[in-house]
Coordinates of C-alpha atoms in Angstrom, one line a residue:
N1 CA 0.4 0.4 0.0
D2 CA 3.3 2.3 -0.3
S3 CA 1.7 4.6 -2.8
N4 CA 5.9 5.3 -4.1
K5 CA 6.7 1.8 -4.2
I6 CA 6.8 0.4 -8.0
V7 CA 5.4 -3.6 -7.9
A8 CA 6.7 -5.6 -10.4
A9 CA 5.2 -9.3 -9.8
L10 CA 6.4 -11.8 -11.3
G11 CA 5.3 -16.1 -12.1
Y12 CA 2.3 -15.3 -13.9
F13 CA 1.6 -18.1 -16.5
E14 CA -1.7 -18.1 -18.6
P15 CA -2.5 -21.9 -18.9
I16 CA -2.4 -22.5 -15.5
H17 CA -3.5 -19.1 -13.8
G18 CA -6.3 -18.0 -16.4
E19 CA -6.5 -15.2 -18.8
I20 CA -5.8 -11.7 -16.7
V21 CA -6.0 -8.0 -18.3
A22 CA -5.6 -4.9 -16.8
K23 CA -8.9 -4.5 -15.4
D24 CA -8.9 -7.3 -13.4
L25 CA -5.3 -5.5 -12.0
D26 CA -7.9 -2.6 -11.6
E27 CA -10.1 -4.1 -9.6
Q28 CA -8.5 -5.4 -7.1
N29 CA -7.4 -1.9 -6.0
F30 CA -4.1 -1.9 -4.7
G31 CA -3.4 1.6 -4.1
A32 CA -0.1 1.3 -5.3
P33 CA 1.3 0.9 -9.2
V34 CA 1.2 -2.9 -10.1
I35 CA 3.1 -4.7 -13.3
L36 CA 2.2 -8.6 -13.4
V37 CA 5.0 -10.2 -15.6
S38 CA 4.1 -13.6 -17.7
N39 CA 7.3 -15.3 -16.4
S40 CA 8.9 -15.3 -19.6
T41 CA 8.8 -11.5 -19.2
H42 CA 7.0 -11.0 -22.9
V43 CA 4.0 -9.9 -21.7
W44 CA 3.9 -7.0 -19.2
I45 CA 0.2 -6.1 -17.7
F46 CA 0.0 -2.5 -16.1
N47 CA -2.8 -1.6 -13.7
K48 CA -4.0 2.1 -13.6
E49 CA -1.6 3.7 -11.3
A50 CA 1.2 2.2 -13.1
R51 CA 0.0 3.2 -16.6
E52 CA -0.5 6.6 -15.4
I53 CA 3.3 6.6 -14.6
F54 CA 4.2 4.5 -17.8
F55 CA 2.2 4.8 -20.3
E56 CA 4.1 8.5 -21.7
D57 CA 7.5 6.7 -21.4
V58 CA 7.1 3.9 -23.3
K59 CA 4.9 5.9 -26.0
K60 CA 8.3 7.4 -27.0
V61 CA 10.4 4.3 -27.2
I62 CA 7.7 2.1 -29.3
P63 CA 7.0 3.2 -32.7
E64 CA 2.9 3.6 -33.4
G65 CA 1.4 0.8 -34.9
T66 CA 3.9 -1.8 -33.6
Y67 CA 2.8 -5.3 -32.4
G68 CA 1.6 -5.9 -28.8
F69 CA 1.3 -1.9 -28.2
N70 CA -2.5 -1.2 -28.5
I71 CA -4.0 2.6 -27.5
I72 CA -7.8 2.9 -29.2
D73 CA -8.9 6.4 -29.0
G74 CA -6.0 7.9 -26.9
K75 CA -6.5 4.9 -24.4
W76 CA -3.9 2.4 -23.9
D77 CA -5.3 -0.9 -22.8
G78 CA -2.3 -1.9 -19.9
V79 CA -0.4 -3.8 -22.1
I80 CA 3.0 -4.1 -23.6
K81 CA 4.0 -7.6 -25.6
E82 CA 6.6 -9.2 -27.8
A83 CA 7.7 -6.3 -30.3
A84 CA 6.8 -3.5 -28.4
G85 CA 7.6 -4.9 -25.1
M86 CA 11.0 -5.6 -26.6
L87 CA 11.4 -2.0 -27.1
G88 CA 8.9 -1.0 -24.3
I89 CA 11.5 -2.9 -21.3
S90 CA 13.9 -0.1 -22.1
A91 CA 11.7 2.7 -20.8
I92 CA 10.2 0.0 -17.6
V93 CA 13.1 -1.5 -15.9
P94 CA 15.2 1.7 -15.1
K95 CA 12.2 2.6 -13.3
I96 CA 11.4 -0.2 -11.6
L97 CA 14.9 -1.4 -10.3
N98 CA 18.1 0.6 -8.6
E99 CA 21.7 0.2 -7.9
E100 CA 21.1 -2.2 -4.6
S101 CA 18.8 -4.5 -7.1
I102 CA 20.9 -4.9 -9.6
K103 CA 23.9 -5.8 -7.4
I104 CA 21.9 -8.5 -5.8
G105 CA 20.9 -10.1 -8.9
I106 CA 24.5 -9.6 -10.2
N107 CA 25.9 -11.5 -6.9
F108 CA 22.7 -14.0 -7.2
Q109 CA 23.2 -14.7 -10.8
R110 CA 27.5 -15.3 -10.1
D111 CA 26.7 -17.3 -7.6
A112 CA 24.5 -19.6 -9.4
F113 CA 27.0 -19.6 -12.5
M114 CA 29.7 -20.5 -10.0
R115 CA 27.6 -23.8 -9.0
A116 CA 26.8 -24.9 -12.8
G117 CA 29.8 -24.6 -13.4
V118 CA 29.5 -21.9 -16.4
T119 CA 32.2 -20.7 -18.2
S120 CA 31.0 -18.2 -21.1
I121 CA 27.5 -16.9 -21.1
T122 CA 25.8 -14.8 -24.6
D123 CA 23.5 -11.8 -23.9
M124 CA 21.1 -12.0 -26.9
A125 CA 19.1 -8.9 -26.4
F126 CA 21.9 -6.5 -25.6
D127 CA 21.0 -2.9 -26.3
L128 CA 17.5 -3.6 -25.3
L129 CA 18.2 -1.4 -22.0
G130 CA 20.3 1.3 -23.8
A131 CA 22.1 2.9 -21.4
F132 CA 20.9 0.7 -18.8
D133 CA 22.5 -2.1 -20.7
D134 CA 25.7 -0.8 -20.2
K135 CA 25.6 -0.2 -16.7
V136 CA 24.8 -3.6 -15.7
W137 CA 27.5 -4.7 -18.0
T138 CA 30.1 -2.7 -16.1
M139 CA 29.0 -3.8 -12.8
M140 CA 29.9 -7.2 -13.9
D141 CA 33.2 -6.7 -12.9
K142 CA 35.9 -9.3 -14.1
E143 CA 37.5 -10.0 -11.2
N144 CA 34.4 -11.1 -9.2
F145 CA 32.6 -12.1 -12.0
P146 CA 34.7 -15.3 -13.7
Q147 CA 32.6 -15.8 -16.8
R148 CA 33.3 -14.5 -20.6
L149 CA 30.3 -12.0 -21.2
S150 CA 29.7 -11.8 -24.9
E151 CA 26.9 -9.6 -26.4
A152 CA 24.8 -10.1 -29.8
Y153 CA 22.6 -7.3 -30.7
L154 CA 18.8 -7.8 -31.3
W155 CA 18.0 -6.2 -34.1
V156 CA 14.2 -4.5 -33.0
A157 CA 16.3 -2.6 -30.4
L158 CA 18.6 -1.5 -33.1
A159 CA 16.1 -0.2 -35.0
A160 CA 14.2 1.8 -32.7
K161 CA 17.5 3.5 -31.5
L162 CA 18.7 4.1 -34.7
Y163 CA 16.7 4.4 -37.6
D164 CA 15.6 6.9 -39.7
E165 CA 12.4 6.9 -40.8
N166 CA 13.2 9.9 -43.8
A167 CA 16.0 7.3 -44.9
S168 CA 15.5 4.0 -47.8
Y169 CA 15.0 0.2 -46.4
E170 CA 18.6 0.3 -47.8
E171 CA 20.1 2.7 -46.1
N172 CA 18.7 1.7 -42.6
R173 CA 20.1 -1.7 -43.2
N174 CA 23.4 -0.1 -44.0
I175 CA 23.3 1.9 -40.5
I176 CA 22.4 -1.2 -38.5
F177 CA 24.8 -3.4 -39.8
N178 CA 27.5 -0.7 -39.6
F179 CA 26.7 0.0 -36.2
V180 CA 27.4 -3.7 -35.5
K181 CA 30.0 -4.0 -37.0
E182 CA 32.2 -1.3 -35.3
K183 CA 31.1 -2.6 -31.9
F184 CA 32.6 -6.2 -33.4
E185 CA 35.8 -5.0 -34.6
S186 CA 36.4 -2.7 -31.4
E187 CA 34.9 -5.0 -28.6
S188 CA 36.0 -8.5 -29.7
F189 CA 37.1 -11.3 -28.0
D190 CA 40.8 -10.7 -29.2
A191 CA 40.1 -7.1 -27.9
D192 CA 39.0 -8.3 -24.7
P193 CA 37.9 -12.1 -24.3
L194 CA 35.8 -11.8 -20.7
R195 CA 33.8 -9.3 -22.8
F196 CA 32.9 -8.9 -25.8
T197 CA 30.7 -8.4 -28.9
N198 CA 29.9 -11.3 -31.0
D199 CA 30.0 -11.1 -34.7
A200 CA 25.9 -11.9 -34.3
I201 CA 22.6 -10.7 -34.7
K202 CA 19.0 -11.4 -33.3
Y203 CA 16.2 -11.8 -35.2
F204 CA 12.7 -12.1 -32.8
A205 CA 10.7 -14.2 -35.5
D206 CA 7.8 -15.7 -33.5
G207 CA 6.7 -15.0 -30.1
A208 CA 7.3 -16.6 -26.7
I209 CA 5.9 -20.0 -26.1
I210 CA 5.5 -19.8 -22.4
D211 CA 2.7 -17.1 -23.5
L212 CA 1.5 -19.7 -26.3
E213 CA 2.2 -16.3 -28.7
V214 CA 3.6 -18.7 -31.4
I215 CA 3.3 -19.6 -35.5
T216 CA 2.3 -22.9 -35.3
S217 CA 0.2 -25.0 -37.9
V218 CA -2.8 -25.4 -35.5
P219 CA -5.1 -22.8 -34.9
N220 CA -5.2 -20.9 -31.8
L221 CA -8.2 -22.0 -30.0
K222 CA -9.2 -19.1 -28.6
T223 CA -9.3 -17.2 -32.1
G224 CA -9.6 -19.9 -34.5
V225 CA -6.7 -18.4 -36.3
N226 CA -2.9 -18.3 -35.9
P227 CA -1.1 -16.0 -34.0
E228 CA -0.1 -12.6 -35.2
W229 CA 3.4 -12.6 -36.9
N230 CA 4.9 -10.3 -33.9
F231 CA 8.0 -9.2 -36.2
S232 CA 6.6 -6.0 -37.0
F233 CA 8.4 -3.1 -36.5
K234 CA 6.7 0.3 -38.0
K235 CA 8.2 3.7 -37.8
G236 CA 6.6 6.2 -40.0
N237 CA 6.1 4.7 -43.6
K238 CA 8.7 2.3 -43.1
I239 CA 7.2 -1.7 -42.1
H240 CA 9.3 -4.1 -41.3
D241 CA 7.8 -7.5 -41.0
K242 CA 7.7 -11.2 -42.8
K243 CA 8.0 -9.6 -45.6
T244 CA 11.3 -7.7 -45.3
M245 CA 12.7 -10.1 -42.9
C246 CA 14.9 -12.0 -45.1
D247 CA 16.1 -8.6 -47.2
D248 CA 16.8 -7.3 -43.5
M249 CA 19.0 -10.4 -42.5
D250 CA 20.5 -10.1 -46.3
I251 CA 23.4 -7.7 -45.4
F252 CA 24.2 -9.6 -42.0
Y253 CA 24.3 -13.2 -43.9
K254 CA 26.7 -11.8 -46.9
N255 CA 29.1 -10.7 -44.3
G256 CA 29.4 -13.7 -42.6
Y257 CA 27.9 -12.8 -39.3
M258 CA 25.8 -15.3 -37.7
I259 CA 22.1 -15.0 -37.6
H260 CA 20.3 -15.9 -34.9
T261 CA 16.4 -16.5 -34.9
H262 CA 14.2 -16.3 -32.4
T263 CA 11.7 -18.7 -33.8
Q264 CA 9.8 -21.7 -32.2
G265 CA 6.3 -22.7 -34.0
D266 CA 6.2 -24.9 -36.6
K267 CA 5.3 -23.2 -39.2
A268 CA 7.6 -19.8 -38.2
N269 CA 10.4 -23.0 -38.1
E270 CA 9.6 -23.5 -42.0
D271 CA 9.3 -19.4 -42.3
M272 CA 12.7 -19.1 -41.1
L273 CA 14.5 -21.9 -42.9
L274 CA 12.9 -20.6 -46.1
M275 CA 14.2 -17.6 -45.7
H276 CA 17.9 -18.9 -45.3
K277 CA 17.4 -21.1 -48.4
E278 CA 16.6 -17.8 -50.5
L279 CA 19.6 -16.4 -48.8
K280 CA 21.7 -19.7 -49.8
K281 CA 20.7 -19.1 -53.1
R282 CA 21.7 -15.2 -53.2
H283 CA 25.0 -15.9 -52.4
G284 CA 26.0 -20.1 -52.3
A285 CA 26.3 -21.5 -48.7
V286 CA 27.8 -20.1 -45.7
E287 CA 29.4 -21.9 -43.0
N288 CA 28.4 -21.1 -39.4
N289 CA 25.9 -18.2 -40.4
F290 CA 22.4 -19.1 -39.7
S291 CA 20.8 -20.6 -36.2
I292 CA 17.5 -21.2 -34.9
E293 CA 16.9 -20.3 -31.1
H294 CA 14.5 -21.9 -28.7
F295 CA 13.5 -25.0 -31.6
A296 CA 10.1 -25.8 -29.4
F297 CA 8.0 -27.5 -31.8
S298 CA 8.4 -28.6 -35.6
N299 CA 7.1 -30.5 -38.5
D300 CA 8.1 -32.6 -41.3
K301 CA 8.1 -29.8 -43.6
V302 CA 10.7 -27.9 -41.1
F303 CA 12.8 -31.3 -41.3
E304 CA 12.9 -32.0 -44.8
L305 CA 13.8 -28.4 -45.4
M306 CA 16.9 -29.4 -42.8
D307 CA 17.8 -31.2 -45.1
E308 CA 18.3 -28.7 -48.1
N309 CA 19.5 -26.3 -46.0
E310 CA 22.8 -26.9 -44.8
P311 CA 24.9 -26.3 -42.7
L312 CA 22.2 -25.4 -40.4
Y313 CA 22.6 -24.9 -36.4
V314 CA 19.8 -25.5 -33.6
S315 CA 20.4 -24.4 -30.4
A316 CA 17.6 -25.6 -28.6
L317 CA 15.9 -25.1 -25.1
P318 CA 14.9 -28.5 -23.1
H319 CA 13.5 -26.9 -20.4
Y320 CA 9.8 -26.4 -22.2
G321 CA 8.4 -30.1 -21.8
Y322 CA 10.0 -30.7 -18.2
Y323 CA 8.0 -27.1 -16.9
F324 CA 5.3 -26.9 -19.2
Y325 CA 4.2 -29.9 -20.5
E326 CA 1.5 -30.6 -18.7
S327 CA 0.0 -27.5 -17.8
W328 CA 0.2 -27.0 -21.7
E329 CA -1.7 -30.9 -22.1
K330 CA -4.4 -29.7 -19.9
A331 CA -4.9 -26.2 -21.3
G332 CA -5.7 -27.5 -24.4
I333 CA -4.5 -24.7 -25.8
V334 CA -1.9 -26.6 -28.6
D335 CA -3.1 -29.3 -30.6
P336 CA -1.9 -32.9 -28.8
K337 CA -0.1 -34.2 -31.8
I338 CA 2.0 -30.5 -32.4
L339 CA 2.7 -30.6 -28.4
K340 CA 4.3 -34.4 -28.7
S341 CA 7.0 -32.7 -31.1
L342 CA 7.9 -30.4 -28.4
T343 CA 11.6 -30.1 -28.7
S344 CA 12.5 -33.0 -31.3
I345 CA 16.5 -32.7 -31.1
R346 CA 17.3 -36.2 -31.8
K347 CA 15.4 -35.6 -35.2
A348 CA 17.1 -32.3 -35.9
K349 CA 20.4 -34.3 -35.2
D350 CA 19.4 -37.0 -37.4
H351 CA 18.4 -34.3 -40.0
G352 CA 22.0 -33.0 -40.0
A353 CA 21.3 -30.1 -37.8
I354 CA 24.6 -29.0 -35.3
L355 CA 22.5 -28.9 -32.0
S356 CA 23.6 -26.9 -28.9
L357 CA 21.8 -26.5 -26.1
H358 CA 20.5 -23.4 -24.0
S359 CA 18.8 -22.5 -20.9
D360 CA 17.0 -18.6 -21.7
L361 CA 17.7 -16.7 -19.3
P362 CA 16.0 -14.9 -17.3
N363 CA 13.4 -17.9 -17.8
F364 CA 15.4 -20.9 -16.6
P365 CA 18.3 -20.7 -14.7
T366 CA 21.4 -21.4 -16.4
N367 CA 22.6 -24.9 -15.9
P368 CA 24.3 -26.5 -18.5
L369 CA 23.9 -30.0 -16.3
M370 CA 20.4 -29.6 -16.0
C371 CA 20.6 -29.2 -20.1
M372 CA 22.1 -32.2 -20.2
Y373 CA 19.6 -34.1 -18.2
L374 CA 16.1 -32.4 -19.8
A375 CA 18.2 -33.3 -23.3
T376 CA 18.8 -36.7 -22.4
N377 CA 15.6 -37.2 -20.6
K378 CA 12.4 -36.2 -22.5
V379 CA 10.5 -35.9 -19.6
S380 CA 8.0 -33.8 -17.4
S381 CA 8.7 -32.7 -13.9
N382 CA 6.5 -34.9 -12.6
G383 CA 8.1 -38.2 -14.5
K384 CA 6.0 -38.2 -17.5
V385 CA 8.0 -39.3 -20.8
F386 CA 6.3 -37.1 -23.7
N387 CA 8.2 -38.0 -26.5
E388 CA 11.4 -40.0 -28.0
E389 CA 13.8 -37.7 -29.2
A390 CA 16.2 -37.7 -26.2
I391 CA 19.7 -37.5 -27.2
T392 CA 22.9 -39.5 -25.7
L393 CA 24.8 -38.1 -23.1
Y394 CA 27.8 -37.5 -25.4
E395 CA 25.8 -35.5 -27.7
A396 CA 24.5 -33.3 -25.0
L397 CA 28.4 -33.1 -23.9
E398 CA 29.1 -31.6 -27.6
A399 CA 25.9 -29.4 -27.2
I400 CA 26.9 -27.7 -24.0
T401 CA 31.0 -27.6 -25.5
I402 CA 32.0 -27.0 -28.7
N403 CA 28.8 -26.7 -30.9
A404 CA 27.6 -24.3 -28.4
A405 CA 31.1 -22.3 -29.1
K406 CA 30.4 -22.7 -33.2
N407 CA 26.2 -21.4 -32.8
N408 CA 28.3 -18.5 -31.3
K409 CA 31.0 -18.3 -33.9
L410 CA 34.0 -19.3 -30.8
D411 CA 35.0 -22.7 -31.6
K412 CA 38.7 -20.9 -32.9
K413 CA 38.8 -19.8 -29.5
I414 CA 36.9 -22.1 -26.9
G415 CA 35.0 -25.1 -26.7
S416 CA 37.2 -28.0 -26.7
L417 CA 40.9 -28.8 -25.4
E418 CA 42.9 -28.3 -28.6
A419 CA 46.7 -26.4 -28.5
G420 CA 46.2 -22.9 -29.5
K421 CA 42.4 -22.8 -28.1
Y422 CA 41.7 -20.7 -24.3
A423 CA 42.3 -23.3 -21.5
D424 CA 38.3 -23.0 -20.4
M425 CA 37.1 -26.4 -18.8
T426 CA 34.3 -27.0 -16.0
I427 CA 36.0 -29.1 -12.8
L428 CA 33.6 -32.1 -11.6
D429 CA 34.4 -34.0 -9.2
F430 CA 32.4 -36.8 -10.3
D431 CA 31.8 -39.2 -13.8
I432 CA 29.1 -38.3 -15.7
F433 CA 29.0 -41.1 -17.5
D434 CA 28.7 -43.2 -14.3
T435 CA 25.7 -40.6 -12.4
K436 CA 22.3 -41.5 -12.1
D437 CA 20.1 -38.9 -13.8
D438 CA 18.3 -37.1 -11.4
E439 CA 21.7 -36.3 -10.0
L440 CA 23.2 -34.9 -12.8
A441 CA 20.1 -32.5 -12.9
T442 CA 20.7 -31.2 -9.1
S443 CA 24.5 -31.8 -9.0
E444 CA 27.4 -29.0 -8.6
A445 CA 30.7 -28.2 -10.2
F446 CA 33.9 -28.0 -8.5
G447 CA 35.1 -25.2 -9.9
T448 CA 36.5 -23.4 -13.2
I449 CA 39.4 -23.2 -15.4
I450 CA 38.7 -19.7 -17.4
G451 CA 42.3 -18.6 -19.7
G452 CA 44.0 -20.6 -17.8
V453 CA 42.7 -19.1 -13.9
Y454 CA 41.0 -21.3 -11.7
H455 CA 38.1 -20.4 -10.1
K456 CA 37.0 -22.8 -7.1
N457 CA 33.0 -23.1 -6.2
T458 CA 33.2 -22.0 -2.6
L459 CA 29.6 -22.8 -2.8
K460 CA 29.7 -26.0 -2.7
K461 CA 27.8 -28.3 0.2

């Protein structure tokens, strides 16, 4: 009831808790500004007091007509999601965080990484918060945060920051590309191996699967149609969406930059693979230049296109089935046949994909051992086996080491133990090939060696 406090509540999950809109928050009469954040952080719902605080700020950073930000007759519906959320966060987060809370979060994350034996992490939405991102980056001082931290810029955040609505499409593409190129050249791994910029760009293709804002071949049960493609970014008379996306990618692809596509629905995976096919047609096959991120749902067409689109990198998120399969099944929002295809990593590998695994912080804890457990045991949190798409333990080990390095174009530097590479290792005091599955999910690292420097996990029990 302190009106000077902004309350941001996380943990809302629509399939479990039901649909909540801004009016529902208003009716609670909290007496304070409240923001309800979906547990994927892709949907933000504001009550009346919070709308009064944030409306003008978010209007400044979200171009009119951007998908996920609705203003009708001058009134905002109190929701920011997806493409609009990628931009609105830059106006929201600085007002709900302060330096003290950031330090608490950084210390928590440092300890979690040490326990999990993490040696490197990539932020694939850098510049989302602008100067605030830089401040967080600076506070992760190297002495007390012993991991390699790299950044890959998010296209839609850069477009919001750099876009000139009076310039042509081609001129704006050059503006964005040159910004990323300059950052990579001045902040590369060779310049600073512990804090650096990847030669990569992140494209937000379809939505957040946790909120079921995904493009699937199964109609959305609430509306009867496929969810809207949410990449749409509008500024003045310039509109970027699925029709312009391949051309937006082109300048990065032909210049050798990795293209990471946030792609989860089966139809969206199809669309991205077709774009990859077109880029290959224009420029020829380029090694290590196109990656599907998350890879949640898939269909037969997706795997047919993989065969046609070598080389293809898939960075899969194995947590979905473990945490959400049973709640999605209960909610009945996704067709059972499609639901069974969740994270079909066995099939992806069999069709030639170079597979890596990730955890998508802050949605799930960054823990490579947990990733291995989930990838080798396709079970829900209640122990239900939901499909047969598991990979072997050795393949999972490869996915969190050398293939993860390849996915970030770092395999010449890290990812395996070879002469000439940096000495990065996770030290375990047990044999992963002689460990019960459930123990693998909860085990901690003994320590790490990063660039030849030993860091003991002092938190290990």
